[in-house]
mmCIF file of C-alpha atoms and ligand atoms in Angstrom:
data_model
loop_
_atom_site.group_PDB
_atom_site.id
_atom_site.type_symbol
_atom_site.label_atom_id
_atom_site.label_comp_id
_atom_site.label_asym_id
_atom_site.label_seq_id
_atom_site.Cartn_x
_atom_site.Cartn_y
_atom_site.Cartn_z
ATOM 1 C CA ASP A 1 0.000 0.000 0.000
ATOM 2 C CA PRO A 2 1.830 3.152 -1.199
ATOM 3 C CA TYR A 3 -0.360 5.633 0.734
ATOM 4 C CA PRO A 4 0.068 8.213 2.036
ATOM 5 C CA ILE A 5 2.175 9.627 -0.804
ATOM 6 C CA ARG A 6 3.836 12.944 0.088
ATOM 7 C CA LEU A 7 4.131 15.782 -2.424
ATOM 8 C CA GLU A 8 5.697 19.224 -1.966
ATOM 9 C CA GLY A 9 6.618 22.056 -4.292
ATOM 10 C CA ILE A 10 6.209 25.664 -5.406
ATOM 11 C CA VAL A 11 2.929 26.241 -7.273
ATOM 12 C CA GLN A 12 3.673 26.852 -10.980
ATOM 13 C CA HIS A 13 1.779 28.485 -13.806
ATOM 14 C CA GLY A 14 0.178 25.801 -15.967
ATOM 15 C CA PHE A 15 -1.096 26.024 -19.493
ATOM 16 C CA GLY A 16 -4.151 27.939 -18.301
ATOM 17 C CA ARG A 17 -6.231 25.344 -20.090
ATOM 18 C CA GLY A 18 -9.372 26.756 -18.600
ATOM 19 C CA SER A 19 -9.607 24.894 -15.304
ATOM 20 C CA LYS A 20 -11.037 28.071 -13.837
ATOM 21 C CA ASP A 21 -13.711 28.118 -16.559
ATOM 22 C CA LEU A 22 -14.648 24.608 -15.468
ATOM 23 C CA GLY A 23 -15.004 25.845 -11.887
ATOM 24 C CA CYS A 24 -12.006 23.768 -10.997
ATOM 25 C CA PRO A 25 -8.680 25.630 -10.799
ATOM 26 C CA THR A 26 -5.770 23.225 -10.378
ATOM 27 C CA ALA A 27 -2.523 24.191 -8.675
ATOM 28 C CA ASN A 28 0.307 22.741 -10.767
ATOM 29 C CA LEU A 29 3.299 21.269 -8.963
ATOM 30 C CA PRO A 30 6.767 21.193 -10.569
ATOM 31 C CA ASP A 31 7.865 17.982 -12.246
ATOM 32 C CA GLU A 32 10.545 17.310 -9.602
ATOM 33 C CA SER A 33 7.748 17.116 -7.044
ATOM 34 C CA THR A 34 6.002 14.412 -9.022
ATOM 35 C CA THR A 35 8.912 12.124 -9.905
ATOM 36 C CA HIS A 36 8.518 9.848 -6.898
ATOM 37 C CA MET A 37 4.755 9.485 -7.207
ATOM 38 C CA ALA A 38 4.987 8.965 -10.975
ATOM 39 C CA SER A 39 7.360 6.052 -10.373
ATOM 40 C CA ILE A 40 4.967 4.231 -8.029
ATOM 41 C CA ALA A 41 1.471 5.308 -9.136
ATOM 42 C CA ARG A 42 -0.563 5.259 -12.323
ATOM 43 C CA PRO A 43 -2.185 8.247 -13.998
ATOM 44 C CA GLY A 44 -5.617 9.123 -12.745
ATOM 45 C CA VAL A 45 -7.570 11.083 -10.180
ATOM 46 C CA TYR A 46 -6.626 10.876 -6.479
ATOM 47 C CA TYR A 47 -7.904 12.338 -3.213
ATOM 48 C CA GLY A 48 -6.192 13.584 -0.092
ATOM 49 C CA TYR A 49 -5.268 16.691 1.868
ATOM 50 C CA ALA A 50 -3.288 19.777 0.872
ATOM 51 C CA ARG A 51 -1.973 22.908 2.536
ATOM 52 C CA VAL A 52 -0.700 26.190 1.070
ATOM 53 C CA TYR A 53 2.117 28.107 2.804
ATOM 54 C CA PRO A 54 2.280 31.855 2.189
ATOM 55 C CA ALA A 55 5.055 33.411 0.099
ATOM 56 C CA ASN A 56 6.071 36.808 1.463
ATOM 57 C CA GLU A 57 4.156 38.892 -1.059
ATOM 58 C CA GLN A 58 1.038 36.803 -0.451
ATOM 59 C CA ILE A 59 0.739 37.211 3.301
ATOM 60 C CA SER A 60 -1.724 40.088 3.096
ATOM 61 C CA GLU A 61 -3.957 38.391 0.533
ATOM 62 C CA LEU A 62 -4.328 34.877 1.863
ATOM 63 C CA ARG A 63 -6.404 34.695 5.032
ATOM 64 C CA PRO A 64 -5.696 32.366 7.967
ATOM 65 C CA GLU A 65 -8.509 30.078 6.774
ATOM 66 C CA ASP A 66 -6.711 29.709 3.406
ATOM 67 C CA LEU A 67 -3.579 28.405 5.121
ATOM 68 C CA VAL A 68 -4.898 25.299 6.866
ATOM 69 C CA VAL A 69 -5.009 21.640 5.813
ATOM 70 C CA LEU A 70 -7.838 21.261 3.279
ATOM 71 C CA PRO A 71 -9.407 18.403 1.286
ATOM 72 C CA MET A 72 -8.309 18.074 -2.337
ATOM 73 C CA VAL A 73 -8.670 16.077 -5.538
ATOM 74 C CA MET A 74 -5.581 15.598 -7.679
ATOM 75 C CA SER A 75 -5.001 14.624 -11.264
ATOM 76 C CA LEU A 76 -1.790 12.774 -12.097
ATOM 77 C CA GLY A 77 -1.447 12.879 -15.852
ATOM 78 C CA TRP A 78 0.931 12.904 -18.778
ATOM 79 C CA ASN A 79 2.496 16.268 -19.521
ATOM 80 C CA PRO A 80 2.128 17.209 -23.213
ATOM 81 C CA PHE A 81 4.945 19.770 -22.844
ATOM 82 C CA TYR A 82 7.398 16.892 -22.407
ATOM 83 C CA LYS A 83 5.862 14.862 -25.248
ATOM 84 C CA ASN A 84 4.028 12.807 -22.637
ATOM 85 C CA GLU A 85 7.292 11.410 -21.240
ATOM 86 C CA ARG A 86 6.669 12.893 -17.802
ATOM 87 C CA MET A 87 3.715 13.006 -15.482
ATOM 88 C CA THR A 88 2.391 16.164 -13.906
ATOM 89 C CA ALA A 89 0.339 16.680 -10.761
ATOM 90 C CA GLU A 90 -2.497 19.209 -10.565
ATOM 91 C CA ILE A 91 -4.325 19.761 -7.307
ATOM 92 C CA HIS A 92 -7.806 21.210 -6.905
ATOM 93 C CA VAL A 93 -8.300 22.288 -3.293
ATOM 94 C CA MET A 94 -11.901 22.153 -2.109
ATOM 95 C CA HIS A 95 -11.900 25.639 -0.668
ATOM 96 C CA GLN A 96 -12.711 29.171 -1.817
ATOM 97 C CA PHE A 97 -9.394 31.045 -1.573
ATOM 98 C CA ASN A 98 -9.208 34.806 -1.189
ATOM 99 C CA SER A 99 -6.613 35.014 -3.992
ATOM 100 C CA ASP A 100 -4.458 32.955 -6.327
ATOM 101 C CA PHE A 101 -1.346 31.476 -4.746
ATOM 102 C CA TYR A 102 1.183 31.052 -7.555
ATOM 103 C CA GLY A 103 4.712 30.949 -6.099
ATOM 104 C CA CYS A 104 3.549 29.616 -2.754
ATOM 105 C CA ASP A 105 4.824 26.356 -1.326
ATOM 106 C CA MET A 106 2.233 23.585 -1.269
ATOM 107 C CA LYS A 107 2.244 20.221 0.452
ATOM 108 C CA ALA A 108 -0.108 17.329 -0.226
ATOM 109 C CA LEU A 109 -0.762 13.921 1.264
ATOM 110 C CA VAL A 110 -2.262 11.628 -1.354
ATOM 111 C CA LEU A 111 -4.444 9.048 0.391
ATOM 112 C CA GLY A 112 -6.216 7.107 -2.340
ATOM 113 C CA TYR A 113 -7.129 6.517 -5.965
ATOM 114 C CA ILE A 114 -10.514 7.499 -7.412
ATOM 115 C CA ARG A 115 -10.441 6.635 -11.137
ATOM 116 C CA PRO A 116 -8.346 6.548 -14.308
ATOM 117 C CA GLU A 117 -8.142 9.575 -16.585
ATOM 118 C CA LEU A 118 -10.800 9.502 -19.254
ATOM 119 C CA ASP A 119 -11.326 11.201 -22.594
ATOM 120 C CA TYR A 120 -14.468 13.271 -22.488
ATOM 121 C CA ILE A 121 -16.964 13.559 -25.286
ATOM 122 C CA SER A 122 -18.280 16.804 -23.851
ATOM 123 C CA ARG A 123 -17.428 19.557 -21.449
ATOM 124 C CA GLU A 124 -20.620 18.755 -19.514
ATOM 125 C CA ALA A 125 -19.510 15.142 -19.027
ATOM 126 C CA LEU A 126 -16.150 16.337 -17.712
ATOM 127 C CA ILE A 127 -17.763 18.810 -15.305
ATOM 128 C CA ASP A 128 -20.133 16.075 -14.059
ATOM 129 C CA ASP A 129 -17.199 13.755 -13.371
ATOM 130 C CA ILE A 130 -15.262 16.439 -11.500
ATOM 131 C CA GLU A 131 -18.284 17.020 -9.275
ATOM 132 C CA THR A 132 -18.443 13.270 -8.593
ATOM 133 C CA ASP A 133 -14.703 13.222 -7.802
ATOM 134 C CA LYS A 134 -15.154 15.978 -5.224
ATOM 135 C CA LYS A 135 -17.958 14.021 -3.520
ATOM 136 C CA VAL A 136 -15.936 10.812 -3.541
ATOM 137 C CA SER A 137 -12.998 12.653 -1.998
ATOM 138 C CA LEU A 138 -15.062 14.272 0.769
ATOM 139 C CA ASN A 139 -16.844 10.975 1.528
ATOM 140 C CA SER A 140 -13.552 9.114 1.724
ATOM 141 C CA LEU A 141 -11.875 11.736 3.892
ATOM 142 C CA ALA A 142 -14.882 11.662 6.257
ATOM 143 C CA ARG A 143 -13.941 8.126 7.312
ATOM 144 C CA PRO A 144 -12.634 8.201 10.880
ATOM 145 C CA SER A 145 -9.376 6.517 9.877
ATOM 146 C CA TYR A 146 -8.439 9.444 7.611
ATOM 147 C CA GLY A 147 -8.931 12.246 10.136
ATOM 148 C CA LYS A 148 -5.475 11.742 11.582
ATOM 149 C CA TYR A 149 -3.834 12.711 8.272
ATOM 150 C CA ALA A 150 -5.219 16.254 8.428
ATOM 151 C CA SER A 151 -3.171 16.805 11.590
ATOM 152 C CA ASP A 152 -0.118 14.864 10.357
ATOM 153 C CA SER A 153 3.185 16.500 11.387
ATOM 154 C CA PHE A 154 4.076 16.499 7.661
ATOM 155 C CA PHE A 155 1.872 19.604 7.378
ATOM 156 C CA SER A 156 3.251 21.489 10.366
ATOM 157 C CA SER A 157 5.899 23.359 8.373
ATOM 158 C CA PRO A 158 6.660 24.171 4.725
ATOM 159 C CA GLY A 159 9.177 22.025 2.859
HETATM 160 P P1 ADP B 1 -2.978 27.119 -14.406
HETATM 161 O O1 ADP B 1 -3.036 26.527 -15.774
HETATM 162 O O2 ADP B 1 -2.005 28.271 -14.313
HETATM 163 O O3 ADP B 1 -2.700 26.059 -13.372
HETATM 164 P P2 ADP B 1 -5.713 27.176 -13.396
HETATM 165 O O4 ADP B 1 -6.926 27.683 -14.106
HETATM 166 O O5 ADP B 1 -5.601 25.686 -13.232
HETATM 167 O O6 ADP B 1 -4.443 27.751 -14.144
HETATM 168 O O7 ADP B 1 -5.672 27.892 -11.978
HETATM 169 C C1 ADP B 1 -4.762 27.438 -10.994
HETATM 170 C C2 ADP B 1 -4.418 28.498 -9.977
HETATM 171 O O8 ADP B 1 -5.601 28.999 -9.346
HETATM 172 C C3 ADP B 1 -3.581 27.926 -8.846
HETATM 173 O O9 ADP B 1 -2.187 27.956 -9.151
HETATM 174 C C4 ADP B 1 -3.918 28.851 -7.680
HETATM 175 O O10 ADP B 1 -3.022 29.943 -7.634
HETATM 176 C C5 ADP B 1 -5.323 29.354 -8.010
HETATM 177 N N1 ADP B 1 -6.406 28.756 -7.196
HETATM 178 C C6 ADP B 1 -7.433 29.473 -6.653
HETATM 179 N N2 ADP B 1 -8.276 28.683 -5.994
HETATM 180 C C7 ADP B 1 -7.801 27.414 -6.104
HETATM 181 C C8 ADP B 1 -8.263 26.143 -5.612
HETATM 182 N N3 ADP B 1 -9.386 26.031 -4.860
HETATM 183 N N4 ADP B 1 -7.528 25.034 -5.901
HETATM 184 C C9 ADP B 1 -6.401 25.154 -6.655
HETATM 185 N N5 ADP B 1 -5.916 26.320 -7.159
HETATM 186 C C10 ADP B 1 -6.607 27.457 -6.887
HETATM 187 MG MG1 MG B 2 -3.852 24.242 -13.300
#
């Protein structure tokens, strides 16, 4: 059992492929942060916890409630920029942040697998599936055995 899988890195700009249009912004982690997970896990959608740590210029914008351990869904997928030779991790945090947090350190504990990546025939089908993923994540994290991970010492300081 490979879980929990630990991820940590500075949030990067992605391709801006319209995650925000889908109501699902995804914080992109650098490839170095994904190497370990990519070597032991398959592409797909995962659930777990994440926490954002403020960069200096962000302190005034992010509120205390933005800087706690929060539930997330994560996509581990092939990165077209590297001709699909590398995997990339994108994390949607289930929280309404006060601002973007590019350049901030982020940590994540990946706790389980939800489904493989699928090709979507329509934008509506994709949006439906994302909504299902969020419910699956919250239901899974509500199990008593997962509560301890939200207070894991892994999250107590940035990387
Ligand atoms: P990009 O292609 O640059 O990753 P996105 O549309 O996926 O663009 O937006 C991701 C950015 O949105 C993150 O890097 C972060 O700064 C911001 N953001 C705001 N709210 C969230 C959230 N709930 N989960 C993840 N990222 C968020
Ligand atoms: Mg993104």
